[in-house]
mmCIF file of N, CA and C and ligand atoms in Angstrom:
data_model
loop_
_atom_site.group_PDB
_atom_site.id
_atom_site.type_symbol
_atom_site.label_atom_id
_atom_site.label_comp_id
_atom_site.label_asym_id
_atom_site.label_seq_id
_atom_site.Cartn_x
_atom_site.Cartn_y
_atom_site.Cartn_z
ATOM 1 N N UNK Y 1 -43.680 6.458 -27.491
ATOM 2 C CA UNK Y 1 -43.844 5.481 -28.573
ATOM 3 C C UNK Y 1 -43.236 5.984 -29.870
ATOM 4 N N UNK Y 2 -43.375 7.276 -30.106
ATOM 5 C CA UNK Y 2 -42.795 7.849 -31.311
ATOM 6 C C UNK Y 2 -41.281 7.632 -31.343
ATOM 7 N N UNK Y 3 -40.707 7.803 -30.164
ATOM 8 C CA UNK Y 3 -39.264 7.653 -30.046
ATOM 9 C C UNK Y 3 -38.863 6.217 -30.403
ATOM 10 N N UNK Y 4 -39.648 5.262 -29.883
ATOM 11 C CA UNK Y 4 -39.370 3.856 -30.201
ATOM 12 C C UNK Y 4 -39.425 3.600 -31.701
ATOM 13 N N UNK Y 5 -40.385 4.226 -32.362
ATOM 14 C CA UNK Y 5 -40.499 4.060 -33.807
ATOM 15 C C UNK Y 5 -39.281 4.606 -34.529
ATOM 16 N N UNK Y 6 -38.828 5.753 -34.074
ATOM 17 C CA UNK Y 6 -37.639 6.365 -34.675
ATOM 18 C C UNK Y 6 -36.439 5.428 -34.493
ATOM 19 N N UNK Y 7 -36.290 4.919 -33.279
ATOM 20 C CA UNK Y 7 -35.179 4.007 -32.987
ATOM 21 C C UNK Y 7 -35.257 2.764 -33.860
ATOM 22 N N UNK Y 8 -36.479 2.246 -34.003
ATOM 23 C CA UNK Y 8 -36.641 1.030 -34.796
ATOM 24 C C UNK Y 8 -36.244 1.296 -36.256
ATOM 25 N N UNK Y 9 -36.580 2.487 -36.719
ATOM 26 C CA UNK Y 9 -36.246 2.835 -38.098
ATOM 27 C C UNK Y 9 -34.724 2.909 -38.297
ATOM 28 N N UNK Y 10 -34.032 3.480 -37.318
ATOM 29 C CA UNK Y 10 -32.565 3.575 -37.407
ATOM 30 C C UNK Y 10 -31.962 2.168 -37.426
ATOM 31 N N UNK Y 11 -32.469 1.303 -36.554
ATOM 32 C CA UNK Y 11 -31.949 -0.076 -36.471
ATOM 33 C C UNK Y 11 -32.199 -0.820 -37.791
ATOM 34 N N UNK Y 12 -33.410 -0.698 -38.331
ATOM 35 C CA UNK Y 12 -33.728 -1.403 -39.573
ATOM 36 C C UNK Y 12 -32.930 -0.860 -40.755
ATOM 37 N N UNK Y 13 -32.629 0.430 -40.717
ATOM 38 C CA UNK Y 13 -31.824 1.023 -41.788
ATOM 39 C C UNK Y 13 -30.421 0.408 -41.802
ATOM 40 N N UNK Y 14 -29.828 0.267 -40.628
ATOM 41 C CA UNK Y 14 -28.485 -0.338 -40.551
ATOM 42 C C UNK Y 14 -28.530 -1.827 -40.897
ATOM 43 N N UNK Y 15 -29.645 -2.475 -40.545
ATOM 44 C CA UNK Y 15 -29.790 -3.903 -40.831
ATOM 45 C C UNK Y 15 -29.924 -4.142 -42.336
ATOM 46 N N UNK Y 16 -30.732 -3.300 -42.974
ATOM 47 C CA UNK Y 16 -30.991 -3.498 -44.410
ATOM 48 C C UNK Y 16 -29.878 -2.940 -45.284
ATOM 49 N N UNK Y 17 -29.232 -1.889 -44.812
ATOM 50 C CA UNK Y 17 -28.143 -1.259 -45.567
ATOM 51 C C UNK Y 17 -26.915 -1.172 -44.669
ATOM 52 N N UNK Y 18 -26.292 -2.331 -44.399
ATOM 53 C CA UNK Y 18 -25.178 -2.317 -43.441
ATOM 54 C C UNK Y 18 -23.989 -1.510 -43.936
ATOM 55 N N UNK Y 19 -23.406 -0.729 -43.034
ATOM 56 C CA UNK Y 19 -22.188 0.012 -43.344
ATOM 57 C C UNK Y 19 -20.998 -0.924 -43.119
ATOM 58 N N UNK Y 20 -19.982 -0.766 -43.942
ATOM 59 C CA UNK Y 20 -18.710 -1.485 -43.749
ATOM 60 C C UNK Y 20 -18.857 -3.000 -43.774
ATOM 61 N N UNK Y 21 -19.779 -3.495 -44.580
ATOM 62 C CA UNK Y 21 -19.912 -4.943 -44.691
ATOM 63 C C UNK Y 21 -18.878 -5.449 -45.693
ATOM 64 N N UNK Y 22 -18.165 -6.486 -45.334
ATOM 65 C CA UNK Y 22 -17.175 -7.063 -46.240
ATOM 66 C C UNK Y 22 -15.899 -7.429 -45.504
ATOM 67 N N UNK Y 23 -14.871 -7.739 -46.275
ATOM 68 C CA UNK Y 23 -13.578 -8.098 -45.694
ATOM 69 C C UNK Y 23 -12.486 -7.304 -46.409
ATOM 70 N N UNK Y 24 -11.335 -7.203 -45.746
ATOM 71 C CA UNK Y 24 -10.201 -6.494 -46.331
ATOM 72 C C UNK Y 24 -9.368 -7.435 -47.193
ATOM 73 N N UNK Y 25 -8.800 -6.895 -48.247
ATOM 74 C CA UNK Y 25 -7.860 -7.697 -49.027
ATOM 75 C C UNK Y 25 -6.484 -7.666 -48.378
ATOM 76 N N UNK Y 26 -6.168 -6.548 -47.733
ATOM 77 C CA UNK Y 26 -4.885 -6.424 -47.033
ATOM 78 C C UNK Y 26 -4.980 -7.112 -45.669
ATOM 79 N N UNK Y 27 -3.854 -7.182 -45.024
ATOM 80 C CA UNK Y 27 -3.785 -7.798 -43.702
ATOM 81 C C UNK Y 27 -4.643 -7.018 -42.702
ATOM 82 N N UNK Y 28 -5.358 -7.755 -41.875
ATOM 83 C CA UNK Y 28 -6.199 -7.098 -40.879
ATOM 84 C C UNK Y 28 -6.366 -8.022 -39.682
ATOM 85 N N UNK Y 29 -6.589 -7.418 -38.517
ATOM 86 C CA UNK Y 29 -6.919 -8.194 -37.324
ATOM 87 C C UNK Y 29 -8.295 -8.808 -37.541
ATOM 88 N N UNK Y 30 -8.400 -10.119 -37.327
ATOM 89 C CA UNK Y 30 -9.669 -10.796 -37.597
ATOM 90 C C UNK Y 30 -10.180 -11.500 -36.344
ATOM 91 N N UNK Y 31 -11.420 -11.249 -36.008
ATOM 92 C CA UNK Y 31 -12.043 -11.850 -34.832
ATOM 93 C C UNK Y 31 -13.368 -12.494 -35.235
ATOM 94 N N UNK Y 32 -13.536 -13.754 -34.859
ATOM 95 C CA UNK Y 32 -14.820 -14.427 -35.073
ATOM 96 C C UNK Y 32 -15.501 -14.628 -33.733
ATOM 97 N N UNK Y 33 -16.731 -14.191 -33.637
ATOM 98 C CA UNK Y 33 -17.481 -14.390 -32.396
ATOM 99 C C UNK Y 33 -18.892 -14.828 -32.749
ATOM 100 N N UNK Y 34 -19.472 -15.620 -31.838
ATOM 101 C CA UNK Y 34 -20.889 -15.900 -32.033
ATOM 102 C C UNK Y 34 -21.651 -15.855 -30.727
ATOM 103 N N UNK Y 35 -22.926 -15.720 -30.877
ATOM 104 C CA UNK Y 35 -23.833 -15.625 -29.741
ATOM 105 C C UNK Y 35 -24.812 -16.774 -29.868
ATOM 106 N N UNK Y 36 -24.468 -17.932 -29.253
ATOM 107 C CA UNK Y 36 -25.269 -19.143 -29.469
ATOM 108 C C UNK Y 36 -26.722 -19.003 -29.012
ATOM 109 N N UNK Y 37 -26.980 -18.151 -28.032
ATOM 110 C CA UNK Y 37 -28.361 -18.051 -27.536
ATOM 111 C C UNK Y 37 -29.314 -17.528 -28.603
ATOM 112 N N UNK Y 38 -28.770 -16.793 -29.576
ATOM 113 C CA UNK Y 38 -29.641 -16.248 -30.636
ATOM 114 C C UNK Y 38 -29.249 -16.777 -32.008
ATOM 115 N N UNK Y 39 -28.011 -17.295 -32.137
ATOM 116 C CA UNK Y 39 -27.542 -17.770 -33.433
ATOM 117 C C UNK Y 39 -26.836 -16.702 -34.253
ATOM 118 N N UNK Y 40 -26.426 -15.618 -33.596
ATOM 119 C CA UNK Y 40 -25.711 -14.547 -34.303
ATOM 120 C C UNK Y 40 -24.248 -14.923 -34.477
ATOM 121 N N UNK Y 41 -23.734 -14.651 -35.680
ATOM 122 C CA UNK Y 41 -22.314 -14.884 -35.966
ATOM 123 C C UNK Y 41 -21.759 -13.630 -36.598
ATOM 124 N N UNK Y 42 -20.550 -13.277 -36.173
ATOM 125 C CA UNK Y 42 -19.933 -12.108 -36.780
ATOM 126 C C UNK Y 42 -18.437 -12.331 -36.917
ATOM 127 N N UNK Y 43 -17.918 -11.884 -38.053
ATOM 128 C CA UNK Y 43 -16.470 -11.807 -38.216
ATOM 129 C C UNK Y 43 -16.127 -10.333 -38.393
ATOM 130 N N UNK Y 44 -15.312 -9.846 -37.457
ATOM 131 C CA UNK Y 44 -14.901 -8.451 -37.506
ATOM 132 C C UNK Y 44 -13.459 -8.367 -37.972
ATOM 133 N N UNK Y 45 -13.189 -7.464 -38.884
ATOM 134 C CA UNK Y 45 -11.818 -7.207 -39.315
ATOM 135 C C UNK Y 45 -11.508 -5.740 -39.084
ATOM 136 N N UNK Y 46 -10.296 -5.504 -38.591
ATOM 137 C CA UNK Y 46 -9.891 -4.123 -38.334
ATOM 138 C C UNK Y 46 -8.479 -3.888 -38.814
ATOM 139 N N UNK Y 47 -8.278 -2.706 -39.373
ATOM 140 C CA UNK Y 47 -6.929 -2.277 -39.710
ATOM 141 C C UNK Y 47 -6.523 -1.270 -38.652
ATOM 142 N N UNK Y 48 -5.584 -1.685 -37.824
ATOM 143 C CA UNK Y 48 -5.130 -0.838 -36.725
ATOM 144 C C UNK Y 48 -3.691 -0.433 -37.002
ATOM 145 N N UNK Y 49 -3.459 0.855 -36.979
ATOM 146 C CA UNK Y 49 -2.136 1.358 -37.321
ATOM 147 C C UNK Y 49 -1.828 2.567 -36.451
ATOM 148 N N UNK Y 50 -0.630 2.582 -35.854
ATOM 149 C CA UNK Y 50 -0.226 3.752 -35.070
ATOM 150 C C UNK Y 50 -1.217 4.111 -33.971
ATOM 151 N N UNK Y 51 -1.791 3.071 -33.313
ATOM 152 C CA UNK Y 51 -2.731 3.340 -32.224
ATOM 153 C C UNK Y 51 -4.084 3.835 -32.669
ATOM 154 N N UNK Y 52 -4.357 3.716 -33.961
ATOM 155 C CA UNK Y 52 -5.651 4.171 -34.482
ATOM 156 C C UNK Y 52 -6.361 3.070 -35.245
ATOM 157 N N UNK Y 53 -7.683 3.052 -35.136
ATOM 158 C CA UNK Y 53 -8.483 2.145 -35.954
ATOM 159 C C UNK Y 53 -8.697 2.835 -37.297
ATOM 160 N N UNK Y 54 -7.924 2.395 -38.295
ATOM 161 C CA UNK Y 54 -8.028 3.044 -39.598
ATOM 162 C C UNK Y 54 -9.366 2.710 -40.259
ATOM 163 N N UNK Y 55 -9.749 1.447 -40.156
ATOM 164 C CA UNK Y 55 -11.015 1.020 -40.752
ATOM 165 C C UNK Y 55 -11.444 -0.292 -40.131
ATOM 166 N N UNK Y 56 -12.727 -0.566 -40.167
ATOM 167 C CA UNK Y 56 -13.271 -1.817 -39.650
ATOM 168 C C UNK Y 56 -14.350 -2.310 -40.598
ATOM 169 N N UNK Y 57 -14.377 -3.615 -40.789
ATOM 170 C CA UNK Y 57 -15.395 -4.228 -41.652
ATOM 171 C C UNK Y 57 -15.923 -5.478 -40.960
ATOM 172 N N UNK Y 58 -17.102 -5.905 -41.361
ATOM 173 C CA UNK Y 58 -17.643 -7.124 -40.769
ATOM 174 C C UNK Y 58 -18.452 -7.906 -41.792
ATOM 175 N N UNK Y 59 -18.521 -9.194 -41.553
ATOM 176 C CA UNK Y 59 -19.485 -10.042 -42.239
ATOM 177 C C UNK Y 59 -20.163 -10.862 -41.151
ATOM 178 N N UNK Y 60 -21.346 -11.324 -41.417
ATOM 179 C CA UNK Y 60 -22.015 -12.110 -40.397
ATOM 180 C C UNK Y 60 -23.439 -12.417 -40.765
ATOM 181 N N UNK Y 61 -24.060 -13.162 -39.863
ATOM 182 C CA UNK Y 61 -25.475 -13.442 -40.027
ATOM 183 C C UNK Y 61 -26.098 -13.435 -38.651
ATOM 184 N N UNK Y 62 -27.347 -13.089 -38.610
ATOM 185 C CA UNK Y 62 -28.008 -13.054 -37.318
ATOM 186 C C UNK Y 62 -29.185 -12.111 -37.331
ATOM 187 N N UNK Y 63 -29.582 -11.724 -36.123
ATOM 188 C CA UNK Y 63 -30.782 -10.899 -35.986
ATOM 189 C C UNK Y 63 -30.483 -9.434 -36.305
ATOM 190 N N UNK Y 64 -31.530 -8.659 -36.416
ATOM 191 C CA UNK Y 64 -31.386 -7.243 -36.766
ATOM 192 C C UNK Y 64 -30.599 -6.477 -35.703
ATOM 193 N N UNK Y 65 -30.736 -6.875 -34.445
ATOM 194 C CA UNK Y 65 -30.023 -6.159 -33.374
ATOM 195 C C UNK Y 65 -28.517 -6.376 -33.509
ATOM 196 N N UNK Y 66 -28.103 -7.632 -33.693
ATOM 197 C CA UNK Y 66 -26.667 -7.919 -33.757
ATOM 198 C C UNK Y 66 -26.029 -7.291 -35.000
ATOM 199 N N UNK Y 67 -26.707 -7.374 -36.125
ATOM 200 C CA UNK Y 67 -26.099 -6.870 -37.364
ATOM 201 C C UNK Y 67 -26.159 -5.346 -37.460
ATOM 202 N N UNK Y 68 -27.215 -4.746 -36.956
ATOM 203 C CA UNK Y 68 -27.259 -3.280 -36.979
ATOM 204 C C UNK Y 68 -26.225 -2.723 -36.009
ATOM 205 N N UNK Y 69 -26.036 -3.409 -34.896
ATOM 206 C CA UNK Y 69 -25.034 -2.969 -33.923
ATOM 207 C C UNK Y 69 -23.631 -3.023 -34.537
ATOM 208 N N UNK Y 70 -23.348 -4.092 -35.294
ATOM 209 C CA UNK Y 70 -22.042 -4.219 -35.958
ATOM 210 C C UNK Y 70 -21.850 -3.116 -36.997
ATOM 211 N N UNK Y 71 -22.905 -2.809 -37.719
ATOM 212 C CA UNK Y 71 -22.843 -1.743 -38.713
ATOM 213 C C UNK Y 71 -22.521 -0.404 -38.047
ATOM 214 N N UNK Y 72 -23.211 -0.126 -36.961
ATOM 215 C CA UNK Y 72 -22.985 1.147 -36.245
ATOM 216 C C UNK Y 72 -21.581 1.198 -35.636
ATOM 217 N N UNK Y 73 -21.193 0.097 -34.992
ATOM 218 C CA UNK Y 73 -19.893 0.063 -34.315
ATOM 219 C C UNK Y 73 -18.750 0.293 -35.307
ATOM 220 N N UNK Y 74 -18.782 -0.428 -36.437
ATOM 221 C CA UNK Y 74 -17.681 -0.301 -37.392
ATOM 222 C C UNK Y 74 -17.609 1.114 -37.971
ATOM 223 N N UNK Y 75 -18.753 1.757 -38.074
ATOM 224 C CA UNK Y 75 -18.775 3.131 -38.567
ATOM 225 C C UNK Y 75 -18.260 4.099 -37.493
ATOM 226 N N UNK Y 76 -18.666 3.847 -36.258
ATOM 227 C CA UNK Y 76 -18.353 4.780 -35.164
ATOM 228 C C UNK Y 76 -16.871 4.783 -34.789
ATOM 229 N N UNK Y 77 -16.199 3.635 -34.905
ATOM 230 C CA UNK Y 77 -14.802 3.557 -34.444
ATOM 231 C C UNK Y 77 -13.790 3.969 -35.529
ATOM 232 N N UNK Y 78 -14.293 4.134 -36.748
ATOM 233 C CA UNK Y 78 -13.401 4.466 -37.850
ATOM 234 C C UNK Y 78 -12.658 5.776 -37.580
ATOM 235 N N UNK Y 79 -11.336 5.717 -37.651
ATOM 236 C CA UNK Y 79 -10.531 6.920 -37.449
ATOM 237 C C UNK Y 79 -10.278 7.276 -35.993
ATOM 238 N N UNK Y 80 -10.838 6.472 -35.073
ATOM 239 C CA UNK Y 80 -10.657 6.757 -33.641
ATOM 240 C C UNK Y 80 -9.378 6.095 -33.139
ATOM 241 N N UNK Y 81 -8.838 6.650 -32.054
ATOM 242 C CA UNK Y 81 -7.707 5.997 -31.422
ATOM 243 C C UNK Y 81 -8.225 4.767 -30.668
ATOM 244 N N UNK Y 82 -7.294 3.859 -30.325
ATOM 245 C CA UNK Y 82 -7.663 2.669 -29.563
ATOM 246 C C UNK Y 82 -8.337 3.056 -28.245
ATOM 247 N N UNK Y 83 -7.797 4.093 -27.593
ATOM 248 C CA UNK Y 83 -8.372 4.551 -26.323
ATOM 249 C C UNK Y 83 -9.811 5.019 -26.521
ATOM 250 N N UNK Y 84 -10.018 5.796 -27.573
ATOM 251 C CA UNK Y 84 -11.373 6.304 -27.846
ATOM 252 C C UNK Y 84 -12.337 5.167 -28.172
ATOM 253 N N UNK Y 85 -11.829 4.174 -28.908
ATOM 254 C CA UNK Y 85 -12.680 3.043 -29.279
ATOM 255 C C UNK Y 85 -13.066 2.238 -28.038
ATOM 256 N N UNK Y 86 -12.109 2.028 -27.118
ATOM 257 C CA UNK Y 86 -12.398 1.278 -25.893
ATOM 258 C C UNK Y 86 -13.345 2.057 -24.980
ATOM 259 N N UNK Y 87 -13.180 3.367 -24.980
ATOM 260 C CA UNK Y 87 -14.065 4.236 -24.204
ATOM 261 C C UNK Y 87 -15.503 4.101 -24.715
ATOM 262 N N UNK Y 88 -15.613 4.041 -26.049
ATOM 263 C CA UNK Y 88 -16.925 3.890 -26.664
ATOM 264 C C UNK Y 88 -17.541 2.536 -26.289
ATOM 265 N N UNK Y 89 -16.703 1.496 -26.244
ATOM 266 C CA UNK Y 89 -17.186 0.164 -25.866
ATOM 267 C C UNK Y 89 -17.690 0.171 -24.418
ATOM 268 N N UNK Y 90 -16.992 0.899 -23.535
ATOM 269 C CA UNK Y 90 -17.440 1.017 -22.140
ATOM 270 C C UNK Y 90 -18.767 1.760 -22.065
ATOM 271 N N UNK Y 91 -18.862 2.807 -22.883
ATOM 272 C CA UNK Y 91 -20.098 3.588 -22.929
ATOM 273 C C UNK Y 91 -21.244 2.713 -23.392
ATOM 274 N N UNK Y 92 -20.952 1.833 -24.350
ATOM 275 C CA UNK Y 92 -22.004 0.959 -24.860
ATOM 276 C C UNK Y 92 -22.483 0.004 -23.761
ATOM 277 N N UNK Y 93 -21.536 -0.478 -22.936
ATOM 278 C CA UNK Y 93 -21.916 -1.327 -21.803
ATOM 279 C C UNK Y 93 -22.851 -0.564 -20.866
ATOM 280 N N UNK Y 94 -22.559 0.717 -20.636
ATOM 281 C CA UNK Y 94 -23.419 1.546 -19.781
ATOM 282 C C UNK Y 94 -24.808 1.682 -20.397
ATOM 283 N N UNK Y 95 -24.834 1.872 -21.713
ATOM 284 C CA UNK Y 95 -26.113 1.988 -22.425
ATOM 285 C C UNK Y 95 -26.955 0.736 -22.213
ATOM 286 N N UNK Y 96 -26.280 -0.427 -22.228
ATOM 287 C CA UNK Y 96 -26.988 -1.701 -22.060
ATOM 288 C C UNK Y 96 -27.449 -1.916 -20.621
ATOM 289 N N UNK Y 97 -26.899 -1.118 -19.694
ATOM 290 C CA UNK Y 97 -27.375 -1.176 -18.302
ATOM 291 C C UNK Y 97 -28.498 -0.165 -18.077
ATOM 292 N N UNK Y 98 -28.871 0.535 -19.144
ATOM 293 C CA UNK Y 98 -29.951 1.506 -19.030
ATOM 294 C C UNK Y 98 -29.498 2.867 -18.541
ATOM 295 N N UNK Y 99 -28.182 3.090 -18.512
ATOM 296 C CA UNK Y 99 -27.682 4.394 -18.085
ATOM 297 C C UNK Y 99 -27.811 5.397 -19.230
ATOM 298 N N UNK Y 100 -28.085 6.644 -18.890
ATOM 299 C CA UNK Y 100 -28.237 7.645 -19.948
ATOM 300 C C UNK Y 100 -26.878 8.114 -20.465
ATOM 301 N N UNK Y 101 -26.488 7.628 -21.620
ATOM 302 C CA UNK Y 101 -25.221 8.054 -22.219
ATOM 303 C C UNK Y 101 -25.485 8.551 -23.635
ATOM 304 N N UNK Y 102 -24.611 9.428 -24.074
ATOM 305 C CA UNK Y 102 -24.750 9.974 -25.421
ATOM 306 C C UNK Y 102 -23.540 9.599 -26.253
ATOM 307 N N UNK Y 103 -23.779 9.397 -27.523
ATOM 308 C CA UNK Y 103 -22.702 9.053 -28.443
ATOM 309 C C UNK Y 103 -22.564 10.124 -29.511
ATOM 310 N N UNK Y 104 -21.316 10.381 -29.870
ATOM 311 C CA UNK Y 104 -21.043 11.286 -30.989
ATOM 312 C C UNK Y 104 -21.715 10.714 -32.248
ATOM 313 N N UNK Y 105 -21.622 9.380 -32.385
ATOM 314 C CA UNK Y 105 -22.297 8.670 -33.470
ATOM 315 C C UNK Y 105 -23.687 8.298 -32.946
ATOM 316 N N UNK Y 106 -24.634 9.189 -33.188
ATOM 317 C CA UNK Y 106 -25.921 9.136 -32.487
ATOM 318 C C UNK Y 106 -26.757 7.889 -32.767
ATOM 319 N N UNK Y 107 -26.566 7.280 -33.936
ATOM 320 C CA UNK Y 107 -27.376 6.099 -34.281
ATOM 321 C C UNK Y 107 -27.307 5.030 -33.192
ATOM 322 N N UNK Y 108 -26.155 4.940 -32.529
ATOM 323 C CA UNK Y 108 -25.969 3.906 -31.497
ATOM 324 C C UNK Y 108 -27.034 4.007 -30.406
ATOM 325 N N UNK Y 109 -27.463 5.234 -30.121
ATOM 326 C CA UNK Y 109 -28.468 5.435 -29.066
ATOM 327 C C UNK Y 109 -29.792 4.741 -29.392
ATOM 328 N N UNK Y 110 -29.992 4.419 -30.671
ATOM 329 C CA UNK Y 110 -31.209 3.704 -31.071
ATOM 330 C C UNK Y 110 -31.287 2.326 -30.417
ATOM 331 N N UNK Y 111 -30.130 1.804 -29.970
ATOM 332 C CA UNK Y 111 -30.112 0.475 -29.330
ATOM 333 C C UNK Y 111 -30.381 0.560 -27.829
ATOM 334 N N UNK Y 112 -30.637 1.757 -27.308
ATOM 335 C CA UNK Y 112 -30.829 1.924 -25.862
ATOM 336 C C UNK Y 112 -31.989 1.074 -25.336
ATOM 337 N N UNK Y 113 -33.032 0.899 -26.168
ATOM 338 C CA UNK Y 113 -34.197 0.140 -25.719
ATOM 339 C C UNK Y 113 -33.902 -1.327 -25.461
ATOM 340 N N UNK Y 114 -32.777 -1.818 -25.984
ATOM 341 C CA UNK Y 114 -32.430 -3.234 -25.852
ATOM 342 C C UNK Y 114 -32.240 -3.632 -24.385
ATOM 343 N N UNK Y 115 -31.856 -2.662 -23.542
ATOM 344 C CA UNK Y 115 -31.619 -3.004 -22.123
ATOM 345 C C UNK Y 115 -32.871 -3.528 -21.435
ATOM 346 N N UNK Y 116 -34.027 -3.284 -22.014
ATOM 347 C CA UNK Y 116 -35.272 -3.807 -21.426
ATOM 348 C C UNK Y 116 -35.509 -5.266 -21.808
ATOM 349 N N UNK Y 117 -34.683 -5.788 -22.712
ATOM 350 C CA UNK Y 117 -34.839 -7.178 -23.153
ATOM 351 C C UNK Y 117 -33.524 -7.925 -22.924
ATOM 352 N N UNK Y 118 -33.323 -8.407 -21.691
ATOM 353 C CA UNK Y 118 -32.020 -8.989 -21.321
ATOM 354 C C UNK Y 118 -31.507 -10.031 -22.302
ATOM 355 N N UNK Y 119 -32.406 -10.800 -22.921
ATOM 356 C CA UNK Y 119 -31.967 -11.846 -23.845
ATOM 357 C C UNK Y 119 -31.300 -11.256 -25.084
ATOM 358 N N UNK Y 120 -31.626 -10.012 -25.390
ATOM 359 C CA UNK Y 120 -31.090 -9.406 -26.608
ATOM 360 C C UNK Y 120 -29.810 -8.611 -26.366
ATOM 361 N N UNK Y 121 -29.455 -8.412 -25.106
ATOM 362 C CA UNK Y 121 -28.256 -7.600 -24.814
ATOM 363 C C UNK Y 121 -27.020 -8.252 -25.443
ATOM 364 N N UNK Y 122 -26.969 -9.589 -25.396
ATOM 365 C CA UNK Y 122 -25.829 -10.300 -26.000
ATOM 366 C C UNK Y 122 -25.753 -10.080 -27.502
ATOM 367 N N UNK Y 123 -26.904 -9.900 -28.126
ATOM 368 C CA UNK Y 123 -26.938 -9.608 -29.569
ATOM 369 C C UNK Y 123 -26.273 -8.259 -29.828
ATOM 370 N N UNK Y 124 -26.659 -7.283 -29.029
ATOM 371 C CA UNK Y 124 -26.178 -5.921 -29.248
ATOM 372 C C UNK Y 124 -24.700 -5.768 -28.911
ATOM 373 N N UNK Y 125 -24.223 -6.531 -27.908
ATOM 374 C CA UNK Y 125 -22.840 -6.354 -27.460
ATOM 375 C C UNK Y 125 -21.848 -7.222 -28.239
ATOM 376 N N UNK Y 126 -22.344 -8.146 -29.071
ATOM 377 C CA UNK Y 126 -21.461 -9.079 -29.781
ATOM 378 C C UNK Y 126 -20.344 -8.354 -30.543
ATOM 379 N N UNK Y 127 -20.705 -7.370 -31.333
ATOM 380 C CA UNK Y 127 -19.693 -6.679 -32.151
ATOM 381 C C UNK Y 127 -18.745 -5.839 -31.285
ATOM 382 N N UNK Y 128 -19.276 -5.320 -30.180
ATOM 383 C CA UNK Y 128 -18.415 -4.538 -29.288
ATOM 384 C C UNK Y 128 -17.411 -5.435 -28.561
ATOM 385 N N UNK Y 129 -17.848 -6.660 -28.240
ATOM 386 C CA UNK Y 129 -16.909 -7.625 -27.654
ATOM 387 C C UNK Y 129 -15.827 -7.991 -28.659
ATOM 388 N N UNK Y 130 -16.229 -8.108 -29.923
ATOM 389 C CA UNK Y 130 -15.267 -8.407 -30.990
ATOM 390 C C UNK Y 130 -14.269 -7.253 -31.115
ATOM 391 N N UNK Y 131 -14.757 -6.035 -30.977
ATOM 392 C CA UNK Y 131 -13.878 -4.861 -31.029
ATOM 393 C C UNK Y 131 -12.821 -4.941 -29.919
ATOM 394 N N UNK Y 132 -13.275 -5.229 -28.683
ATOM 395 C CA UNK Y 132 -12.340 -5.339 -27.558
ATOM 396 C C UNK Y 132 -11.290 -6.415 -27.821
ATOM 397 N N UNK Y 133 -11.746 -7.582 -28.280
ATOM 398 C CA UNK Y 133 -10.825 -8.697 -28.558
ATOM 399 C C UNK Y 133 -9.856 -8.337 -29.675
ATOM 400 N N UNK Y 134 -10.343 -7.661 -30.692
ATOM 401 C CA UNK Y 134 -9.505 -7.263 -31.816
ATOM 402 C C UNK Y 134 -8.401 -6.311 -31.386
ATOM 403 N N UNK Y 135 -8.743 -5.385 -30.516
ATOM 404 C CA UNK Y 135 -7.745 -4.436 -30.020
ATOM 405 C C UNK Y 135 -6.699 -5.160 -29.168
ATOM 406 N N UNK Y 136 -7.187 -6.065 -28.298
ATOM 407 C CA UNK Y 136 -6.255 -6.880 -27.488
ATOM 408 C C UNK Y 136 -5.285 -7.636 -28.396
ATOM 409 N N UNK Y 137 -5.829 -8.252 -29.428
ATOM 410 C CA UNK Y 137 -5.022 -9.052 -30.343
ATOM 411 C C UNK Y 137 -3.988 -8.187 -31.057
ATOM 412 N N UNK Y 138 -4.370 -7.018 -31.462
ATOM 413 C CA UNK Y 138 -3.441 -6.131 -32.184
ATOM 414 C C UNK Y 138 -2.323 -5.666 -31.246
ATOM 415 N N UNK Y 139 -2.657 -5.495 -29.965
ATOM 416 C CA UNK Y 139 -1.640 -5.038 -29.016
ATOM 417 C C UNK Y 139 -0.640 -6.152 -28.679
ATOM 418 N N UNK Y 140 -1.131 -7.403 -28.749
ATOM 419 C CA UNK Y 140 -0.213 -8.529 -28.517
ATOM 420 C C UNK Y 140 0.766 -8.678 -29.664
ATOM 421 N N UNK Y 141 0.327 -8.311 -30.862
ATOM 422 C CA UNK Y 141 1.164 -8.474 -32.049
ATOM 423 C C UNK Y 141 2.266 -7.436 -32.135
ATOM 424 N N UNK Y 142 2.086 -6.315 -31.398
ATOM 425 C CA UNK Y 142 3.038 -5.209 -31.542
ATOM 426 C C UNK Y 142 4.361 -5.519 -30.878
HETATM 427 ZN ZN1 ZN R 201 -29.431 -11.832 -31.954
#
């Protein structure tokens, strides 16, 4: 139970003080996704250059799970290569299946409990799906 409390605190911290919230003034890959089952909406923007995610930002509205996940994701992929970012997205899918995985950006592990609530998995994966789509889009533009 203590562990759950710690996880909840990490999630609420990202929800109340989101990292990388906003939009870029410069050109950026932009992806809009929503999760109708919960009403979560997110717009993800990424600056991808030379096979690297230079920076990522998001705006959106929704539940604490979807928005904290977006905050963590945008922070975790910053400075990573596209391959590393996609690897992280795969790892996140494993986390949502209840598999024991570890992240360099440890806050993400706070969302591990979500796998016990199937209805909320879509909330947690929304931003990661946006990441995948954003990378696909950037590769088509090259
Ligand atoms: Zn949600």
